[in-house]
Structure formats: structure tokens, C-alpha cells
Coordinates of C-alpha atoms and ligand atoms in Angstrom, one line a residue:
M2 CA 0.0 0.0 0.0
S3 CA 1.1 3.5 -0.7
Q4 CA 1.9 5.7 2.2
A5 CA 0.0 8.6 0.8
V6 CA -2.5 10.4 3.1
Y7 CA -6.0 9.4 2.0
L8 CA -8.0 12.6 1.4
D9 CA -10.5 11.3 -1.1
Y10 CA -13.4 10.5 1.3
A11 CA -15.9 12.0 -1.2
A12 CA -15.0 9.3 -3.7
T13 CA -15.5 6.6 -1.2
T14 CA -14.8 5.8 2.5
P15 CA -13.3 2.7 4.1
V16 CA -15.8 0.6 5.9
D17 CA -15.9 1.3 9.6
P18 CA -14.5 -1.6 11.6
A19 CA -17.8 -1.8 13.6
V20 CA -19.6 -2.1 10.3
V21 CA -17.3 -4.8 9.1
D22 CA -18.1 -6.8 12.2
V23 CA -21.8 -6.7 11.6
M24 CA -21.4 -7.6 8.0
V25 CA -19.2 -10.6 8.7
R26 CA -21.9 -11.9 11.1
H27 CA -24.3 -12.1 8.1
L28 CA -22.1 -14.1 5.7
G29 CA -20.8 -17.4 6.8
P30 CA -22.5 -20.7 7.7
E31 CA -22.7 -19.7 11.4
G32 CA -24.1 -16.3 10.5
T33 CA -27.4 -14.9 9.4
F34 CA -26.7 -15.7 5.7
A35 CA -30.1 -16.9 4.4
N36 CA -32.3 -15.4 1.8
P37 CA -34.6 -12.9 3.6
A38 CA -37.4 -13.9 1.2
S39 CA -37.3 -17.5 2.4
R40 CA -40.5 -17.8 4.5
S41 CA -40.3 -21.5 5.3
H42 CA -37.5 -21.7 7.9
L43 CA -35.9 -19.9 10.8
Y44 CA -32.8 -19.0 8.7
G45 CA -34.9 -16.9 6.4
W46 CA -36.9 -15.3 9.2
L47 CA -33.7 -14.2 10.9
A48 CA -32.3 -12.7 7.7
E49 CA -35.6 -10.9 7.1
E50 CA -35.5 -9.6 10.7
A51 CA -31.9 -8.3 10.1
V52 CA -33.0 -6.6 6.9
E53 CA -36.0 -5.0 8.5
N54 CA -33.9 -3.8 11.4
A55 CA -31.5 -2.1 8.9
R56 CA -34.4 -0.6 7.0
R57 CA -35.5 1.0 10.2
Q58 CA -31.9 2.3 10.9
V59 CA -31.8 3.9 7.4
A60 CA -35.4 5.3 7.7
D61 CA -34.5 6.8 11.1
V62 CA -31.7 8.9 9.7
L63 CA -34.2 10.4 7.3
N64 CA -37.0 10.4 9.8
A65 CA -38.9 8.3 7.4
D66 CA -41.3 5.3 7.7
P67 CA -39.3 2.0 7.0
R68 CA -42.0 1.2 4.4
E69 CA -40.7 4.2 2.4
I70 CA -37.2 2.7 2.0
V71 CA -36.5 0.7 -1.2
W72 CA -33.1 -1.0 -1.3
T73 CA -31.0 -0.5 -4.4
S74 CA -27.4 -1.3 -5.4
G75 CA -26.3 2.3 -4.7
A76 CA -27.1 5.9 -5.4
T77 CA -26.6 5.5 -9.1
E78 CA -29.5 2.9 -9.2
A79 CA -31.6 5.0 -6.8
N80 CA -31.3 8.0 -9.1
N81 CA -32.1 6.0 -12.2
L82 CA -35.2 4.5 -10.4
A83 CA -36.4 7.9 -9.2
L84 CA -36.0 9.7 -12.6
K85 CA -37.0 6.9 -15.0
G86 CA -39.5 5.4 -12.5
V87 CA -41.5 8.6 -12.0
I88 CA -41.6 9.6 -15.6
E89 CA -42.7 6.1 -16.6
A90 CA -45.3 6.0 -13.9
R91 CA -46.6 9.4 -15.0
G92 CA -46.6 8.6 -18.7
G93 CA -44.1 11.3 -19.5
G94 CA -43.6 15.0 -18.6
H95 CA -41.0 17.7 -18.2
V96 CA -38.0 17.3 -15.9
I97 CA -35.8 20.0 -14.3
T98 CA -32.4 19.3 -13.0
G99 CA -29.0 21.1 -12.5
A100 CA -26.0 21.1 -14.7
T101 CA -23.8 20.2 -11.7
E102 CA -25.6 16.9 -10.8
H103 CA -23.8 13.6 -10.6
K104 CA -23.6 11.7 -13.9
A105 CA -26.1 9.2 -12.5
V106 CA -28.7 11.9 -12.7
L107 CA -27.4 13.7 -15.8
D108 CA -27.1 10.5 -17.8
A109 CA -30.5 9.2 -16.7
C110 CA -31.9 12.6 -17.9
K111 CA -30.1 12.2 -21.2
W112 CA -31.7 8.8 -21.6
L113 CA -35.1 10.3 -20.8
E114 CA -34.5 13.0 -23.5
Q115 CA -33.7 10.2 -26.0
Q116 CA -37.1 8.7 -25.1
G117 CA -38.7 12.0 -26.1
H118 CA -39.1 13.7 -22.8
A119 CA -38.1 17.3 -22.2
V120 CA -35.4 18.1 -19.6
T121 CA -34.2 21.5 -18.5
Y122 CA -30.6 21.7 -17.1
L123 CA -30.2 24.7 -14.8
K124 CA -26.9 26.6 -14.7
P125 CA -25.6 27.1 -11.1
A126 CA -24.6 30.5 -9.7
A127 CA -20.8 31.1 -9.5
D128 CA -20.7 29.5 -6.1
G129 CA -22.1 26.3 -7.5
R130 CA -25.6 26.5 -6.0
I131 CA -28.8 26.1 -8.0
S132 CA -31.0 29.1 -7.1
P133 CA -34.6 28.5 -6.2
D134 CA -35.5 31.4 -8.5
S135 CA -34.0 29.6 -11.5
V136 CA -36.1 26.5 -10.6
E137 CA -39.2 28.7 -10.3
E138 CA -38.5 30.2 -13.8
A139 CA -38.0 26.8 -15.4
L140 CA -41.3 25.3 -14.0
R141 CA -43.8 24.6 -16.8
D142 CA -47.4 23.4 -16.9
D143 CA -46.1 20.0 -17.9
T144 CA -43.3 19.7 -15.3
V145 CA -43.7 16.6 -13.3
L146 CA -40.3 16.2 -11.6
V147 CA -37.5 18.4 -10.3
S148 CA -34.2 16.7 -9.3
V149 CA -31.6 18.9 -7.5
M150 CA -28.9 17.3 -5.4
H151 CA -28.5 18.1 -1.7
A152 CA -24.7 18.6 -1.7
N153 CA -22.4 18.5 -4.6
N154 CA -19.8 15.7 -4.8
E155 CA -17.0 17.9 -6.2
T156 CA -17.4 21.1 -4.3
G157 CA -19.4 20.0 -1.3
V158 CA -21.7 23.1 -1.8
I159 CA -25.1 22.7 -0.3
N160 CA -28.3 23.5 -2.2
D161 CA -31.3 25.0 -0.5
I162 CA -33.5 22.0 -1.1
E163 CA -36.1 23.2 1.4
A164 CA -36.8 26.3 -0.8
I165 CA -36.6 24.3 -4.0
G166 CA -38.8 21.5 -2.7
G167 CA -41.3 24.1 -1.3
L168 CA -41.7 25.6 -4.8
C169 CA -42.3 22.2 -6.2
R170 CA -44.8 21.3 -3.5
E171 CA -46.9 24.5 -4.2
R172 CA -47.1 23.6 -7.9
G173 CA -47.8 19.9 -7.4
V174 CA -44.5 18.9 -8.9
L175 CA -42.5 16.0 -7.4
F176 CA -39.1 16.8 -5.9
H177 CA -36.2 14.3 -5.9
T178 CA -32.8 15.0 -4.2
D179 CA -29.6 13.0 -4.5
A180 CA -28.3 13.0 -1.0
A181 CA -25.4 10.5 -1.5
Q182 CA -22.9 13.0 -0.2
S183 CA -24.9 14.6 2.5
V184 CA -26.7 11.8 4.3
G185 CA -25.3 11.2 7.8
K186 CA -23.5 14.6 7.5
L187 CA -26.3 17.1 7.2
S188 CA -29.8 16.8 8.7
L189 CA -32.4 15.7 6.1
D190 CA -35.8 15.2 7.8
V191 CA -38.4 14.1 5.2
Q192 CA -41.2 14.9 7.6
A193 CA -40.0 18.5 7.9
M194 CA -38.7 18.9 4.3
P195 CA -40.8 19.0 1.1
V196 CA -39.0 16.1 -0.6
D197 CA -40.7 13.2 -2.3
L198 CA -37.7 11.0 -3.3
V199 CA -34.2 10.8 -1.8
S200 CA -31.3 8.8 -3.1
V201 CA -28.7 7.6 -0.6
C202 CA -25.9 5.0 -0.5
A203 CA -23.7 3.4 2.1
H204 CA -20.1 3.9 0.8
K205 CA -19.8 7.6 1.4
V206 CA -20.6 7.1 5.1
Y207 CA -18.3 4.3 6.1
G208 CA -20.6 1.5 4.8
P209 CA -19.9 -0.9 2.0
K210 CA -20.0 -0.2 -1.8
G211 CA -22.8 -1.8 -3.7
I212 CA -25.8 -0.9 -1.5
G213 CA -28.1 2.1 -1.4
A214 CA -31.7 3.1 -1.1
L215 CA -34.4 5.3 -2.6
Y216 CA -36.8 7.0 -0.1
V217 CA -40.2 7.1 -1.8
R218 CA -42.9 9.2 0.0
R219 CA -46.0 7.3 1.0
A220 CA -48.3 10.1 1.9
P221 CA -49.2 11.5 -0.5
G222 CA -48.1 8.4 -2.3
V223 CA -45.5 8.7 -5.0
K224 CA -45.7 6.1 -7.8
V225 CA -42.4 4.8 -9.2
A226 CA -42.4 2.2 -12.0
A227 CA -39.9 -0.6 -11.4
Q228 CA -36.8 -0.5 -13.6
I229 CA -35.6 -4.0 -12.6
H230 CA -38.1 -6.8 -13.0
G231 CA -38.1 -10.1 -11.3
G232 CA -39.4 -11.6 -8.1
G233 CA -41.4 -8.5 -7.0
H234 CA -39.2 -7.7 -4.1
E235 CA -39.4 -4.3 -2.4
R236 CA -43.1 -4.0 -3.0
G237 CA -42.6 -4.5 -6.7
M238 CA -40.3 -1.5 -7.1
R239 CA -37.0 -3.3 -7.2
S240 CA -36.6 -7.0 -7.7
G241 CA -33.5 -9.1 -6.7
T242 CA -32.5 -11.1 -3.7
L243 CA -31.7 -8.8 -0.9
P244 CA -28.0 -8.8 0.0
T245 CA -28.4 -9.2 3.8
H246 CA -24.7 -8.5 4.6
Q247 CA -24.7 -5.3 2.5
I248 CA -28.0 -4.1 4.0
V249 CA -27.0 -4.7 7.6
G250 CA -23.7 -2.9 6.9
M251 CA -25.6 0.1 5.5
G252 CA -27.9 0.1 8.5
E253 CA -25.0 0.0 11.0
A254 CA -23.1 2.7 9.0
F255 CA -26.1 5.0 9.0
A256 CA -26.8 4.5 12.7
L257 CA -23.1 5.2 13.5
A258 CA -23.0 8.3 11.4
A259 CA -26.3 9.7 12.9
G260 CA -25.1 9.0 16.4
Q261 CA -22.1 11.2 16.1
R262 CA -23.1 13.6 13.2
E263 CA -22.6 16.9 14.9
E264 CA -19.5 16.0 16.8
E265 CA -17.9 14.3 13.8
G266 CA -18.8 17.1 11.5
A267 CA -17.2 19.7 13.8
R268 CA -14.0 17.6 14.1
I269 CA -13.8 17.1 10.3
A270 CA -14.6 20.7 9.5
A271 CA -11.8 21.8 11.8
L272 CA -9.3 19.5 10.0
R273 CA -10.5 20.7 6.6
D274 CA -10.2 24.4 7.7
R275 CA -6.6 23.7 9.0
L276 CA -5.8 22.1 5.6
W277 CA -7.1 25.3 3.8
Q278 CA -5.2 27.5 6.3
G279 CA -2.0 25.7 5.4
I280 CA -2.6 25.7 1.6
S281 CA -3.7 29.3 1.5
E282 CA -0.2 30.4 2.5
L283 CA 0.5 29.9 -1.2
E284 CA -0.2 32.7 -3.6
G285 CA -2.8 32.1 -6.3
V286 CA -5.1 29.7 -4.6
S287 CA -8.8 29.9 -4.2
I288 CA -11.7 27.7 -3.1
N289 CA -14.1 26.6 -5.8
G290 CA -17.5 27.5 -4.4
G291 CA -16.2 30.3 -2.3
E292 CA -17.8 30.9 1.1
S293 CA -21.1 29.1 0.4
P294 CA -22.4 26.6 2.8
R295 CA -20.4 23.4 2.3
L296 CA -20.1 19.9 3.6
P297 CA -17.6 19.7 6.5
G298 CA -15.1 17.5 4.7
H299 CA -14.9 19.1 1.3
L300 CA -12.2 21.5 0.0
N301 CA -12.0 22.1 -3.7
V302 CA -9.0 24.3 -4.5
A303 CA -8.0 26.0 -7.7
F304 CA -4.2 26.5 -8.1
A305 CA -3.3 29.2 -10.5
D306 CA -0.4 28.8 -12.9
V307 CA 0.1 25.0 -12.4
D308 CA -0.8 22.2 -14.7
G309 CA -3.4 20.1 -13.1
E310 CA -2.2 16.8 -14.4
M311 CA 1.4 17.5 -13.4
L312 CA 0.1 18.7 -10.0
L313 CA -1.8 15.5 -9.4
T314 CA 1.1 13.3 -10.5
A315 CA 3.7 15.2 -8.4
M316 CA 1.5 15.2 -5.3
N317 CA 2.3 11.6 -4.4
G318 CA 2.0 12.2 -0.7
V319 CA -1.8 12.7 -0.8
A320 CA -4.5 10.7 -2.5
V321 CA -7.0 13.2 -3.9
S322 CA -9.2 13.8 -7.0
S323 CA -8.6 16.4 -9.7
G324 CA -10.8 18.9 -11.4
S325 CA -10.4 17.1 -14.6
A326 CA -11.9 14.0 -16.0
C327 CA -10.2 11.6 -18.3
T328 CA -12.2 11.1 -21.4
S329 CA -11.0 8.7 -24.1
A330 CA -9.4 11.5 -26.1
S331 CA -8.3 14.2 -23.7
L332 CA -8.3 15.6 -20.2
E333 CA -11.6 17.5 -19.9
P334 CA -12.0 20.1 -17.2
S335 CA -14.7 19.1 -14.7
Y336 CA -18.1 19.9 -16.0
V337 CA -19.2 21.0 -12.5
L338 CA -16.5 23.6 -12.3
K339 CA -17.1 24.6 -15.9
A340 CA -20.8 25.1 -15.3
M341 CA -19.9 27.4 -12.3
G342 CA -17.9 29.5 -14.7
V343 CA -14.4 28.5 -13.5
P344 CA -12.0 29.1 -16.5
D345 CA -10.6 25.9 -18.1
D346 CA -7.1 26.5 -16.9
L347 CA -8.2 26.9 -13.3
A348 CA -10.5 23.9 -13.5
H349 CA -7.6 21.9 -14.8
G350 CA -5.5 23.1 -11.9
S351 CA -8.2 22.2 -9.3
I352 CA -7.9 19.5 -6.7
R353 CA -10.7 18.1 -4.5
F354 CA -9.5 17.3 -1.0
S355 CA -12.0 15.5 1.2
V356 CA -11.4 14.8 4.9
G357 CA -13.1 12.0 6.8
R358 CA -13.5 9.9 9.9
F359 CA -10.0 8.5 10.0
T360 CA -8.1 11.6 9.1
T361 CA -5.7 12.8 11.7
E362 CA -4.0 16.1 12.4
A363 CA -0.7 14.6 11.4
D364 CA -2.3 13.6 8.1
I365 CA -3.3 17.2 7.5
E366 CA 0.2 18.6 8.4
S367 CA 1.8 16.1 6.1
A368 CA -0.6 16.9 3.2
V369 CA -0.1 20.7 3.6
Q370 CA 3.7 20.2 3.4
N371 CA 3.4 18.0 0.3
V372 CA 1.0 20.4 -1.5
I373 CA 3.1 23.5 -0.7
D374 CA 6.4 21.8 -1.8
V375 CA 4.9 20.5 -5.0
V376 CA 3.1 23.7 -6.0
K377 CA 6.2 25.8 -5.3
R378 CA 8.4 23.4 -7.3
L379 CA 6.1 23.2 -10.3
R380 CA 5.7 27.0 -10.4
K381 CA 9.4 27.5 -10.3
A382 CA 10.0 24.9 -13.0
G383 CA 7.1 26.4 -15.2
Ligands
PLP412 C1 -21.2 8.6 -5.1 C2 -22.3 9.4 -5.7 C3 -23.3 8.8 -6.4 C4 -23.2 7.3 -6.9 O1 -23.4 6.5 -5.8 P1 -23.0 4.9 -6.0 O2 -23.6 4.3 -4.8 O3 -21.6 4.9 -6.1 O4 -23.8 4.4 -7.2 C5 -24.4 9.5 -6.9 N1 -24.5 10.8 -6.5 C6 -23.6 11.4 -5.8 C7 -23.8 12.9 -5.4 C8 -22.5 10.8 -5.3 O5 -21.6 11.4 -4.6

């Protein structure tokens, strides 16, 4: 293993050891391994009980009814189910979303467009937020669904989903939010908030990859057409044998995160702020997203006058993500930063640092040193 400091918690997190423990107890021959849909023996009943316990743990974090939680393979599938499932159930209609959404929303929207449905992509403000006014202006008589993420994965910037959802509610339009980055970190109470559908996953909050859920409001009931057909699991919305070990892992991860949300958020934000304090001793650095409300762990920095690719390669003491995405032909600047109006050269020279549960002060000090050394060296050479 490399000795680099892991500061890429927004891409994925390690599974918390307490979560690993619970998962292992639901795998082997001595464990609760059975098919939760097996109704004819104790093995199956115990697995079902474990799944329903986890469903309550996940529902509790959203203040939802467990019957409103549909297991999926992750937030990508939850987003696909929400967008395609609602439009199919409604027999079509106009969709509004943001240009800064995760690809799982944007590509599902592109697919809907290919099927003949209209989609409006809203441009964010310079700070990365989708303004409620822009949503209001885009609403049409045939709009059936608005999908705006809670917090952005690249910048950590938080959208005012309460205001956006409120506008939708007034107009009888359904509101979906992708909360993959924010769940367990920000409060999202579906009884207090005007949201109808929420996508979440486990692996951004110290649970396993490959498991997530879609919250689907029961009152007033939201209809979602299944996108995966089979045995009629999950009240017909999503077929497939439930992965007991993944589900209990997600439940445990959510309960753990909720139990220490504020305390952990404060600790992580302090480390993130120390990281910025250290980096900001350099000239020509700025935060993408500026001073807007942000997730505690995110820090997306634009480094002027350095080549992003060289920066990323040279910074071998920290594991981070860049503001560029490799496409087959070239290095494209991040579409999120581009939509915010960040110039291409600055987007290329942008790095997303994301701090998490296992980050230490020593990690931050060593990351700061590495960043400063490398940027100074590259600028001198360039
Ligand atoms: C990680 C992420 C996803 C994808 O989730 P998976 O569980 O990996 O499919 C979707 N949306 C956002 C905002 C994310 O950060």
C-alpha cells in the first residue's frame, strides 16, 4: 500500500470496523446468511429480521417510515429508479435538473430525452448553488419532476433543497434529491422537508459499496415504475434477492453516522479548515464554491499557474481527486467547475481534498507540506 495520506473520502470511504463486524456476522455458515425472502425456515426469518432492522436504521436517519425505503445497489441505481420510474409512472412529462448533478442523474436525464421527454438543465450560480429562483422560472405546466442534489460531490456546496422543494410542492411537482454526499453529515428530515424522493448510498458514510436506497414518500403516495423486474421484491419497485450483509452494513453505518453527526462534522470541518489555512499560505489559490455553505469535509482548491495533471502526478503524498476527468481522447476540465464559470485552466488546476473519519492532524500537516512543496516546485519549473 502507498503511504499517501487518503484525502478522497468524497469518492468513497473505508468501511468502519464496527460495520465490518456486523457484515461478517451475516455471511458465513454460522451467520445470518439466508435469503430474507425464504419464509419456510428460521434461517430466512432471521435474515428478514436483520434486513427490516437495517431498514428502520436507514429510515430513522431520514425520519422516514421504513416502508418508504427501497433497497438498491447504490445511489446510481436509486437516481435511475427515481427519474425513470417517476416519468414512466406518469406517462411522461418535463423534468428540471441542475448542470452540476452527478452523472447518475445527468445520464438518466439524457436517456429520458432520447425517449422523447423534455429536460431543462439549470446553470448554477458562480458559487455552485442552484438558485430556487431559477427553478421557479423553469417550471412549466407539464413539469412533473425536479431533481436537485442536496450537496455536490465535487465542491461540497449545499443547495437550498427546502426552498426548491417548497416551490415544487406549491405547484404539485414531485421533488427528488440526490443525498449520496450529505446523508449522515447534514440533517435531512423528510417529515419537515418538502422532498418526495431521496437517493442515498452506504459507501460515502463508512458503509460498503454496492448498496443504497431510494426513499419514496407514502403520503401523499409517489408512484415509481420498477426498472428491474423479477421476483417482485421491495413492494414491486425493485426485484432481486436482498444482500443481507450489505444491507445490515448500511444500517449500521447510518446509525453510527447519525449518532455522532454533529461532533464528527465539527472535528472534520476543523481539520478541513486547517488544511485550507495551510494551503492558503501559497499565492494564487482559491476555493471553488467560495464561502457558500459546504459539507464539512470538502475542500476544492484552484491552483493558478500550475498544470493540473502535473500537480496530481507530483503530489504523491496525498490521495485526492482532480478537477479534470479523463475522457478517451483528452483531459476535460470538470463539467461541474465549468458550469460554475471556472475558467478551463483553473479547472484543470483544481484539486478536491476530502477529509473524513479516519483523518488525523498529522495527516493534515503532512498533506499541507506536500502540497506546498509540489506547487512551489512546479511553479518554479514552469
Ligand atoms: C457517489 C455518488 C453517487 C453514486 O453512488 P453509488 O452508490 O456509487 O452508485 C451519486 N450521486 C452522488 C452525489 C455521489 O456522490
